[in-house]
Coordinates of C-alpha atoms in Angstrom, one line a residue:
Chain N
X898 CA -21.8 -7.4 64.8
X899 CA -22.4 -8.7 61.0
X900 CA -26.2 -7.6 61.2
X901 CA -25.4 -4.4 62.5
X902 CA -22.9 -4.0 59.7
X903 CA -25.3 -5.0 57.1
X904 CA -27.7 -2.6 58.6
X905 CA -25.1 0.1 58.3
X906 CA -24.4 -1.0 55.0
X907 CA -28.3 -1.2 53.9
X908 CA -28.8 2.3 55.0
X909 CA -25.8 3.5 53.2
X910 CA -27.4 1.6 50.1
X911 CA -30.3 3.4 50.7
X912 CA -28.9 6.5 51.3
X913 CA -27.1 6.3 47.9
X914 CA -30.2 5.1 46.4
X915 CA -32.1 8.3 47.5
X916 CA -29.1 10.7 46.6
X917 CA -28.9 8.9 42.9
X918 CA -32.9 9.7 42.6
X919 CA -31.8 13.3 43.5
X920 CA -28.6 13.8 41.4
X921 CA -30.2 11.3 38.6
X922 CA -31.0 14.7 36.6
X923 CA -27.5 15.8 37.6
X924 CA -25.9 12.6 36.6
X925 CA -27.5 12.7 33.3
X926 CA -26.7 16.0 32.2
X927 CA -22.9 15.7 33.3
X928 CA -22.6 12.5 31.1
X929 CA -23.4 14.1 28.0
X930 CA -20.5 14.9 25.6
X931 CA -18.9 18.3 26.3
X932 CA -19.2 19.4 22.5
X933 CA -22.1 17.5 21.0
X934 CA -21.3 16.8 17.5
X935 CA -24.9 15.7 16.2
X936 CA -28.1 17.5 16.3
X937 CA -31.2 16.4 17.6
X938 CA -33.0 14.1 14.9
X939 CA -35.8 16.6 14.2
X940 CA -33.2 19.6 13.3
X941 CA -30.9 16.9 11.3
X942 CA -34.2 16.1 9.5
X943 CA -34.6 19.9 8.4
X944 CA -31.0 20.6 7.8
X945 CA -30.1 17.6 5.5
X946 CA -33.9 17.2 3.8
X947 CA -36.2 19.4 1.6
X948 CA -39.7 18.4 2.4
X949 CA -41.7 18.6 -0.5
X950 CA -45.5 19.0 0.4
X951 CA -48.1 19.4 -1.8
X952 CA -48.3 23.4 -2.0
X953 CA -44.5 23.9 -2.2
X954 CA -41.5 22.6 -0.8
X955 CA -40.1 23.6 2.5
X956 CA -36.4 24.1 4.2
X957 CA -34.9 24.4 0.5
X958 CA -32.1 26.5 1.6
X959 CA -28.8 24.8 2.7
X960 CA -27.8 26.0 6.3
X961 CA -23.9 27.2 5.5
X962 CA -23.6 29.7 8.3
X963 CA -20.8 28.3 10.5
X964 CA -22.4 29.4 13.6
X965 CA -26.2 28.6 12.6
X966 CA -26.4 26.1 15.9
X967 CA -24.2 27.9 18.0
X968 CA -26.8 28.1 20.8
X969 CA -27.2 24.6 20.7
X970 CA -23.2 24.3 21.0
X971 CA -23.1 22.1 17.5
X972 CA -20.4 23.1 15.2
X973 CA -21.9 23.4 11.8
X974 CA -18.7 24.3 9.8
X975 CA -17.0 22.4 7.3
X976 CA -13.7 21.1 8.3
X977 CA -11.9 20.0 5.1
X978 CA -11.0 16.7 6.2
X979 CA -14.5 16.2 7.3
X980 CA -15.9 17.2 3.5
X981 CA -13.1 14.6 2.3
X982 CA -14.3 11.7 4.3
X983 CA -17.7 12.1 3.5
X984 CA -17.2 13.2 -0.7
X985 CA -18.3 10.3 -2.6
X986 CA -18.9 9.9 -6.6
X987 CA -20.6 7.0 -7.7
X988 CA -20.7 6.5 -12.2
X989 CA -23.9 5.2 -12.6
X990 CA -23.6 5.2 -16.8
X991 CA -20.9 6.0 -18.7
X992 CA -20.8 6.0 -22.5
X993 CA -18.7 8.0 -25.1
X994 CA -21.8 10.7 -25.6
X995 CA -23.2 10.9 -22.1
X996 CA -22.5 10.0 -18.4
X997 CA -24.8 10.1 -15.2
X998 CA -22.9 9.9 -11.8
X999 CA -23.9 11.0 -8.4
X1000 CA -21.9 13.5 -5.8
X1001 CA -22.7 13.0 -2.2
X1002 CA -21.6 15.4 0.1
X1003 CA -21.3 18.4 -1.8
X1004 CA -23.1 21.8 -1.5
X1005 CA -25.5 23.0 -4.3
X1006 CA -23.5 26.2 -4.7
X1007 CA -20.5 24.3 -6.1
X1008 CA -22.7 21.8 -8.0
X1009 CA -24.4 24.9 -9.7
X1010 CA -21.1 26.1 -10.2
X1011 CA -19.9 23.2 -12.1
X1012 CA -23.0 22.9 -14.2
X1013 CA -22.6 26.6 -15.1
X1014 CA -19.1 26.1 -16.0
X1015 CA -19.7 23.0 -18.4
X1016 CA -22.5 24.8 -19.9
X1017 CA -20.5 28.4 -20.6
X1018 CA -17.0 28.3 -20.1
X1019 CA -15.5 24.8 -21.2
X1020 CA -13.9 25.8 -24.5
X1021 CA -14.4 24.0 -27.8
X1022 CA -13.9 24.4 -31.8
X1023 CA -16.2 25.9 -33.8
X1024 CA -16.6 27.5 -37.1
X1025 CA -16.5 31.3 -37.2
X1026 CA -15.4 32.6 -40.3
X1027 CA -16.7 31.5 -43.6
X1028 CA -15.0 32.6 -46.8
X1029 CA -17.7 32.1 -49.7
X1030 CA -16.5 32.0 -53.3
X1031 CA -19.8 31.2 -54.7
X1032 CA -23.5 30.2 -53.3
X1033 CA -25.9 30.3 -55.7
X1034 CA -28.1 27.8 -53.8
X1035 CA -31.6 28.9 -52.0
X1036 CA -29.9 29.4 -48.7
X1037 CA -28.8 32.4 -48.0
X1038 CA -24.9 33.2 -47.0
X1039 CA -25.7 34.1 -43.7
X1040 CA -27.9 31.3 -42.9
X1041 CA -25.7 28.7 -44.4
X1042 CA -22.8 30.2 -42.2
X1043 CA -24.8 30.0 -39.2
X1044 CA -25.4 26.5 -39.9
X1045 CA -21.8 25.6 -40.4
X1046 CA -21.1 27.2 -37.0
X1047 CA -23.3 25.1 -35.4
X1048 CA -21.7 21.8 -36.5
X1049 CA -19.9 20.1 -33.5
X1050 CA -16.3 19.4 -34.4
X1051 CA -14.4 16.5 -33.1
X1052 CA -11.3 18.4 -32.2
X1053 CA -9.4 18.5 -28.8
X1054 CA -9.5 22.1 -27.7
X1055 CA -6.6 21.6 -25.5
X1056 CA -4.4 20.8 -28.4
X1057 CA -5.2 24.6 -29.9
X1058 CA -5.0 28.2 -28.3
X1059 CA -7.1 31.1 -28.6
X1060 CA -6.8 33.5 -31.5
X1061 CA -5.1 36.5 -30.1
X1062 CA -6.6 39.2 -31.8
X1063 CA -9.8 40.5 -34.1
X1064 CA -8.2 38.2 -36.8
X1065 CA -4.8 38.5 -38.4
X1066 CA -2.8 36.2 -37.3
X1067 CA -4.0 32.8 -38.3
X1068 CA -1.6 29.8 -38.1
X1069 CA -1.7 26.1 -37.3
X1070 CA -2.1 26.6 -33.8
X1071 CA -5.2 28.2 -33.4
X1072 CA -7.2 27.6 -36.5
X1073 CA -8.8 24.5 -38.5
X1074 CA -9.7 25.1 -42.0
X1075 CA -12.5 23.3 -44.0
X1076 CA -13.7 23.1 -47.3
X1077 CA -17.0 22.7 -48.7
X1078 CA -17.3 22.7 -52.8
X1079 CA -20.6 20.8 -53.8
X1080 CA -22.6 21.4 -56.9
X1081 CA -25.7 19.9 -58.7
X1082 CA -25.7 19.6 -62.4
X1083 CA -28.4 20.3 -64.8
X1084 CA -30.7 17.4 -65.3
X1085 CA -29.6 15.7 -61.9
X1086 CA -31.8 15.4 -59.4
X1087 CA -32.1 17.6 -56.1
X1088 CA -29.3 16.8 -53.8
X1089 CA -29.0 17.0 -50.0
X1090 CA -25.5 18.4 -48.8
X1091 CA -24.4 16.8 -45.8
X1092 CA -21.7 17.7 -43.2
X1093 CA -19.6 15.0 -44.3
X1094 CA -19.3 17.1 -47.6
X1095 CA -17.0 19.4 -45.3
X1096 CA -13.5 18.3 -46.1
X1097 CA -10.5 19.3 -43.5
X1098 CA -7.3 20.8 -45.1
X1099 CA -4.6 20.3 -42.7
X1100 CA -2.4 22.4 -44.6
X1101 CA -4.3 25.9 -44.2
X1102 CA -6.1 27.8 -46.6
X1103 CA -6.5 27.2 -50.1
X1104 CA -8.0 30.7 -50.9
X1105 CA -6.1 33.4 -52.0
X1106 CA -6.4 36.7 -50.2
X1107 CA -7.1 39.5 -52.9
X1108 CA -5.3 42.0 -51.7
X1109 CA -1.8 40.3 -51.3
X1110 CA 1.1 42.2 -52.3
X1111 CA 3.1 40.1 -55.0
X1112 CA 5.8 38.6 -52.7
X1113 CA 9.1 37.2 -53.4
X1114 CA 8.3 33.7 -52.8
X1115 CA 6.3 31.7 -55.2
X1116 CA 3.8 30.9 -52.9
X1117 CA 0.7 33.1 -53.0
X1118 CA -0.6 34.5 -49.5
X1119 CA -3.7 33.0 -48.4
X1120 CA -5.9 33.6 -45.5
X1121 CA -3.9 31.5 -42.9
X1122 CA -0.4 31.1 -42.5
X1123 CA 0.4 27.5 -41.6
X1124 CA 3.8 26.9 -40.6
X1125 CA 3.4 23.6 -41.0
X1126 CA 0.8 20.7 -41.7
X1127 CA -1.6 20.0 -38.8
X1128 CA -1.0 16.2 -39.8
X1129 CA 2.4 16.4 -38.2
X1130 CA 1.1 16.7 -34.6
X1131 CA 0.8 13.1 -33.6
X1132 CA -2.5 13.7 -31.6
X1133 CA -4.4 15.2 -34.3
X1134 CA -3.1 12.4 -37.1
X1135 CA -4.4 9.5 -34.6
X1136 CA -7.7 11.4 -34.3
X1137 CA -8.5 13.1 -37.6
X1138 CA -10.6 16.3 -37.2
X1139 CA -13.9 16.7 -38.9
X1140 CA -17.6 17.1 -38.1
X1141 CA -18.4 14.6 -35.6
X1142 CA -21.6 13.5 -36.9
X1143 CA -21.6 12.9 -40.8
X1144 CA -25.3 13.2 -41.6
X1145 CA -26.3 16.7 -40.7
X1146 CA -28.3 18.3 -43.3
X1147 CA -26.6 21.9 -44.5
X1148 CA -28.3 22.8 -47.7
X1149 CA -30.1 21.3 -50.6
X1150 CA -29.3 22.0 -53.9
X1151 CA -31.4 21.9 -57.2
X1152 CA -30.1 21.6 -60.5
X1153 CA -27.6 24.1 -61.8
X1154 CA -26.7 25.3 -58.0
X1155 CA -23.4 25.6 -56.3
X1156 CA -22.0 25.8 -52.8
X1157 CA -18.2 26.6 -52.6
X1158 CA -16.8 28.0 -49.5
X1159 CA -13.8 27.9 -46.9
X1160 CA -14.4 27.7 -43.2
X1161 CA -12.1 28.4 -40.5
X1162 CA -12.9 27.3 -36.8
X1163 CA -11.4 28.9 -33.7
X1164 CA -11.5 28.2 -30.1
X1165 CA -14.1 29.9 -27.9
X1166 CA -16.4 29.3 -24.8
X1167 CA -20.0 29.1 -24.6
X1168 CA -20.4 32.3 -23.3
X1169 CA -19.8 34.3 -26.5
X1170 CA -22.0 32.1 -28.6
X1171 CA -23.8 29.1 -28.0
X1172 CA -22.1 27.0 -30.6
X1173 CA -19.0 26.8 -28.6
X1174 CA -20.9 25.1 -25.6
X1175 CA -19.3 21.5 -25.4
X1176 CA -22.6 19.7 -24.0
X1177 CA -25.8 19.4 -25.2
X1178 CA -26.8 20.2 -21.7
X1179 CA -25.5 19.2 -18.2
X1180 CA -28.1 19.1 -15.3
X1181 CA -28.4 17.9 -11.9
X1182 CA -31.3 17.0 -9.6
X1183 CA -31.7 16.1 -5.8
X1184 CA -31.9 12.5 -4.8
X1185 CA -35.3 11.8 -3.9
X1186 CA -36.3 9.8 -0.9
X1187 CA -40.0 8.5 -0.3
X1188 CA -40.8 7.6 3.1
X1189 CA -44.2 5.9 4.2
X1190 CA -45.0 7.2 7.6
X1191 CA -47.3 4.7 8.6
X1192 CA -48.0 0.7 7.1
X1193 CA -50.1 1.0 4.1
X1194 CA -51.5 -2.1 3.6
X1195 CA -54.3 -4.0 1.3
X1196 CA -56.6 -2.1 -0.7
X1197 CA -54.8 1.3 0.1
X1198 CA -51.5 -0.5 -0.9
X1199 CA -52.9 -1.5 -4.0
X1200 CA -54.4 2.0 -4.5
X1201 CA -50.9 4.0 -4.2
X1202 CA -49.2 1.5 -6.4
X1203 CA -51.8 2.4 -9.2
X1204 CA -51.6 6.0 -8.5
X1205 CA -47.4 6.3 -9.1
X1206 CA -46.7 6.9 -12.8
X1207 CA -43.1 5.7 -12.3
X1208 CA -43.9 2.9 -10.6
X1209 CA -41.9 3.9 -7.3
X1210 CA -44.1 1.5 -5.2
X1211 CA -44.2 -2.0 -4.9
X1212 CA -46.5 -4.4 -2.9
X1213 CA -45.1 -7.2 -0.8
X1214 CA -46.8 -10.1 1.0
X1215 CA -46.6 -10.5 4.6
X1216 CA -48.4 -13.4 5.1
X1217 CA -51.8 -14.3 6.3
X1218 CA -52.9 -13.0 2.8
X1219 CA -52.0 -9.4 3.6
X1220 CA -50.1 -7.3 1.5
X1221 CA -48.3 -4.3 2.3
X1222 CA -46.8 -1.1 0.2
X1223 CA -42.6 -0.8 0.0
X1224 CA -40.7 2.2 -1.5
X1225 CA -38.8 -0.1 -4.1
X1226 CA -37.6 2.5 -6.6
X1227 CA -37.2 6.1 -5.0
X1228 CA -34.4 7.0 -7.6
X1229 CA -37.3 7.3 -10.2
X1230 CA -39.5 9.4 -8.4
X1231 CA -40.2 12.6 -10.4
X1232 CA -42.0 14.6 -7.8
X1233 CA -45.2 14.5 -9.9
X1234 CA -47.1 14.4 -6.0
X1235 CA -49.6 12.3 -7.5
X1236 CA -49.3 10.1 -4.4
X1237 CA -50.0 12.5 -2.0
X1238 CA -53.0 14.2 -4.2
X1239 CA -56.4 13.2 -2.8
X1240 CA -56.7 14.5 0.9
X1241 CA -55.2 15.3 4.0
X1242 CA -54.8 11.6 4.5
X1243 CA -52.4 10.5 1.8
X1244 CA -50.2 13.6 3.1
X1245 CA -49.9 12.2 6.2
X1246 CA -49.3 8.8 5.0
X1247 CA -46.4 9.5 2.5
X1248 CA -43.4 12.2 3.1
X1249 CA -41.7 13.2 0.0
X1250 CA -38.3 14.6 0.6
X1251 CA -35.2 15.7 -1.3
X1252 CA -31.6 15.1 0.1
X1253 CA -29.8 18.2 -0.2
X1254 CA -26.4 17.2 -0.3
X1255 CA -26.4 14.3 -3.1
X1256 CA -26.9 15.3 -7.0
X1257 CA -27.3 13.1 -9.4
X1258 CA -25.8 14.7 -12.6
X1259 CA -26.2 14.0 -16.0
X1260 CA -23.9 15.4 -18.6
X1261 CA -24.3 14.9 -22.5
X1262 CA -21.7 16.1 -24.6
X1263 CA -21.8 17.1 -28.1
X1264 CA -18.5 14.8 -29.1
X1265 CA -15.6 17.0 -29.2
X1266 CA -14.4 16.0 -25.7
X1267 CA -15.6 12.5 -23.8
X1268 CA -17.9 13.7 -20.9
X1269 CA -15.6 12.4 -17.8
X1270 CA -13.0 14.7 -19.5
X1271 CA -15.5 17.8 -19.5
X1272 CA -15.9 17.4 -15.9
X1273 CA -12.6 17.2 -15.1
X1274 CA -12.0 20.4 -17.3
X1275 CA -14.9 22.4 -15.5
X1276 CA -13.3 21.7 -12.2
X1277 CA -9.7 22.7 -13.2
X1278 CA -11.6 25.9 -14.5
X1279 CA -13.1 26.7 -10.9
X1280 CA -9.5 26.0 -9.6
X1281 CA -8.2 28.5 -12.1
X1282 CA -10.8 31.0 -10.9
X1283 CA -9.7 30.8 -7.4
X1284 CA -5.9 31.2 -8.2
X1285 CA -6.6 34.2 -10.2
X1286 CA -8.5 36.0 -7.5
X1287 CA -5.7 35.1 -5.0
X1288 CA -3.1 36.5 -7.2
X1289 CA -5.2 39.7 -7.4
X1290 CA -5.6 39.8 -3.6
X1291 CA -2.2 39.3 -2.9
Chain K
X540 CA -10.7 45.9 -6.2
X541 CA -10.9 46.3 -2.3
X542 CA -13.2 49.1 -0.8
X543 CA -12.7 49.2 3.0
X544 CA -11.0 51.5 5.4
X545 CA -7.5 51.6 6.6
X546 CA -8.4 51.5 10.3
X547 CA -10.4 48.7 10.4
X548 CA -9.4 45.9 8.2
X549 CA -11.6 43.3 9.5
X550 CA -15.0 44.6 7.2
X551 CA -14.5 45.4 3.3
X552 CA -16.1 44.9 0.0
X553 CA -14.3 43.3 -2.9
X554 CA -15.1 44.1 -6.5
X555 CA -14.1 41.3 -8.6
X556 CA -14.4 41.7 -12.5
X557 CA -15.0 39.0 -15.1
X558 CA -16.9 37.3 -12.6
X559 CA -20.5 36.2 -12.0
X560 CA -22.7 33.8 -9.9
X561 CA -20.5 30.8 -10.7
X562 CA -17.6 31.7 -8.6
X563 CA -19.2 34.2 -6.2
X564 CA -21.7 31.7 -4.8
X565 CA -18.7 28.6 -4.1
X566 CA -16.9 31.5 -2.3
X567 CA -19.4 32.6 -0.3
X568 CA -20.2 29.3 0.6
X569 CA -16.7 28.7 1.7
X570 CA -16.5 32.0 3.6
X571 CA -19.8 31.1 5.6
X572 CA -17.9 28.0 6.6
X573 CA -15.1 29.8 8.2
X574 CA -15.8 30.5 12.0
X575 CA -13.8 33.9 11.6
X576 CA -16.6 35.2 9.3
X577 CA -19.5 37.4 11.0
X578 CA -21.1 38.2 7.9
X579 CA -20.4 37.5 4.0
X580 CA -22.6 38.0 1.0
X581 CA -22.7 39.1 -2.9
X582 CA -24.1 41.1 -5.1
X583 CA -24.3 41.7 -8.8
X584 CA -24.8 45.4 -9.4
X585 CA -25.9 45.3 -13.0
X586 CA -26.4 42.3 -15.2
X587 CA -25.2 43.7 -17.8
X588 CA -21.5 44.6 -16.3
X589 CA -19.3 41.6 -15.8
X590 CA -18.6 42.6 -11.8
X591 CA -19.4 41.3 -8.6
X592 CA -19.1 42.7 -5.1
X593 CA -18.7 40.4 -2.2
X594 CA -18.9 41.7 1.5
X595 CA -16.9 40.0 4.0
X596 CA -17.2 41.0 7.6
X597 CA -15.0 39.0 10.1
X598 CA -14.8 38.6 14.1
X599 CA -11.2 40.7 13.7
X600 CA -8.7 39.2 11.3
X601 CA -8.2 41.1 8.2
X602 CA -11.0 40.5 5.6
X603 CA -8.7 40.2 2.9
X604 CA -6.7 37.6 4.6
X605 CA -9.8 35.5 5.3
X606 CA -11.0 35.8 1.8
X607 CA -7.7 34.4 0.5
X608 CA -7.9 31.5 2.9
X609 CA -11.6 30.9 1.6
X610 CA -10.2 31.0 -1.8
X611 CA -7.5 28.3 -0.9
X612 CA -10.1 26.1 0.7
X613 CA -12.2 26.3 -2.5
X614 CA -9.5 25.2 -4.3
X615 CA -8.7 22.2 -2.1
X616 CA -12.1 21.2 -2.1
X617 CA -12.0 21.4 -5.9
X618 CA -8.7 19.2 -6.0
X619 CA -10.3 16.6 -3.9
X620 CA -13.5 16.4 -6.0
X621 CA -11.4 16.1 -9.0
X622 CA -9.3 13.3 -7.8
X623 CA -12.5 11.4 -6.4
X624 CA -14.2 11.8 -9.5
X625 CA -11.4 10.3 -11.7
X626 CA -10.9 7.3 -9.1
X627 CA -14.5 6.5 -9.5
X628 CA -14.6 7.0 -13.4
X629 CA -11.3 4.7 -13.7
X630 CA -12.8 2.3 -11.0
X631 CA -16.5 2.2 -13.2
X632 CA -14.3 1.5 -16.4
X633 CA -12.3 -1.2 -15.0
X634 CA -15.5 -3.1 -13.5
X635 CA -17.0 -2.7 -17.0
X636 CA -14.2 -4.3 -18.7
X637 CA -13.9 -6.8 -16.6
X638 CA -17.5 -7.9 -16.8
X639 CA -17.2 -8.0 -20.8
X640 CA -14.3 -10.0 -20.5
X641 CA -16.4 -12.5 -18.5
X642 CA -19.3 -12.2 -20.8
X643 CA -17.1 -13.2 -23.4

């Protein structure tokens, strides 16, 4: 009885085994996830990396469309919580004048929007109107005014308002007044007029407007109407206003020449004129990724290390006197493609790639605002644009 | 502002003044991510005019609502970017001041 039962159980097992082989494929299919969340690795590589080949880069466009992989059943849309989880910022370097940070998990359209706003739409203060009382120097009036306009002024533009109209109402809330009065006496050697000669006038203009009607008050009418001194604002008195750099050469005077002028600075954006741009420049690049597709050893490793001008590769010992090349500093890669030049074998050994959603941002500020504040202001400006469109649509 | 037909609300073109690639490319990105959108794109009719045309075609929802939702999404993304950035900067400053204290 027991043997027959064993036989029966054996035959059942055999039957089950046979069935398993037939249904094996079916089982594998049924055990897959019902909604595949990840693409197969070769497609994921094309979706997230730019392949920089010797002749031209490939797969440079980001695949944004939510239904791009609908045939595979993978959802490409950006859920907001996905974005919040994956988005990271890492600050690499931060000084008073410039900063370098990494943004990971963001699309190039947004990174470019921030860069464009930083260059053209974050407001600053810059000299716009120059009232020249006396200019006997060799520098023409308009050239001198142009140079004055380009001087970076260390004033927080958030404390000031835009001027309303073409030019009548200049008060302490929208204008900063500077005075320049330099002269070179006869017999003196030539002098250089630097930007530290620009003196800030917190009480407003001192030049008297010529067409003023004699008013009842004793104070003559000047070109600005300051109601109170700008020094009374606590943020301004703690950081006095003036040119950011004191050694900018404005003009050179010979004996007997003199410059006397008054300059008014107002708030503006870089789109109107580049003097109002708060950054020396702002740029980003994608994170480079250098992958060795095969083991590069001995003489080839030495040759590879020699080829790279910025020192991306390093040699490591793997014992028995043999050496192997490793990628030590991929972040320094400038994509000069020296390592894949020299024939098809080098192209097959190394793959140069860029990560599509990892941006290394560098911001160099001219000094009005520190770079981290500039970036925050730029993001706020993009939010304001969205709000404006929403109110227009409703 | 919106050029579309009264009968079919799901397809229309929005003409925005005082905008350029900065805003239009970002909103095109968020529109693409919305599963209700079948087609979206933007064009600048002339570079001297400060005007952008954004075209949205959806699977049935009114295009105006979809564009509004995309703007909201973009605002939320910006707020999240700002928060993460501020936190990263303050962490960096704190770790730097701690290092300089240690070295002293």
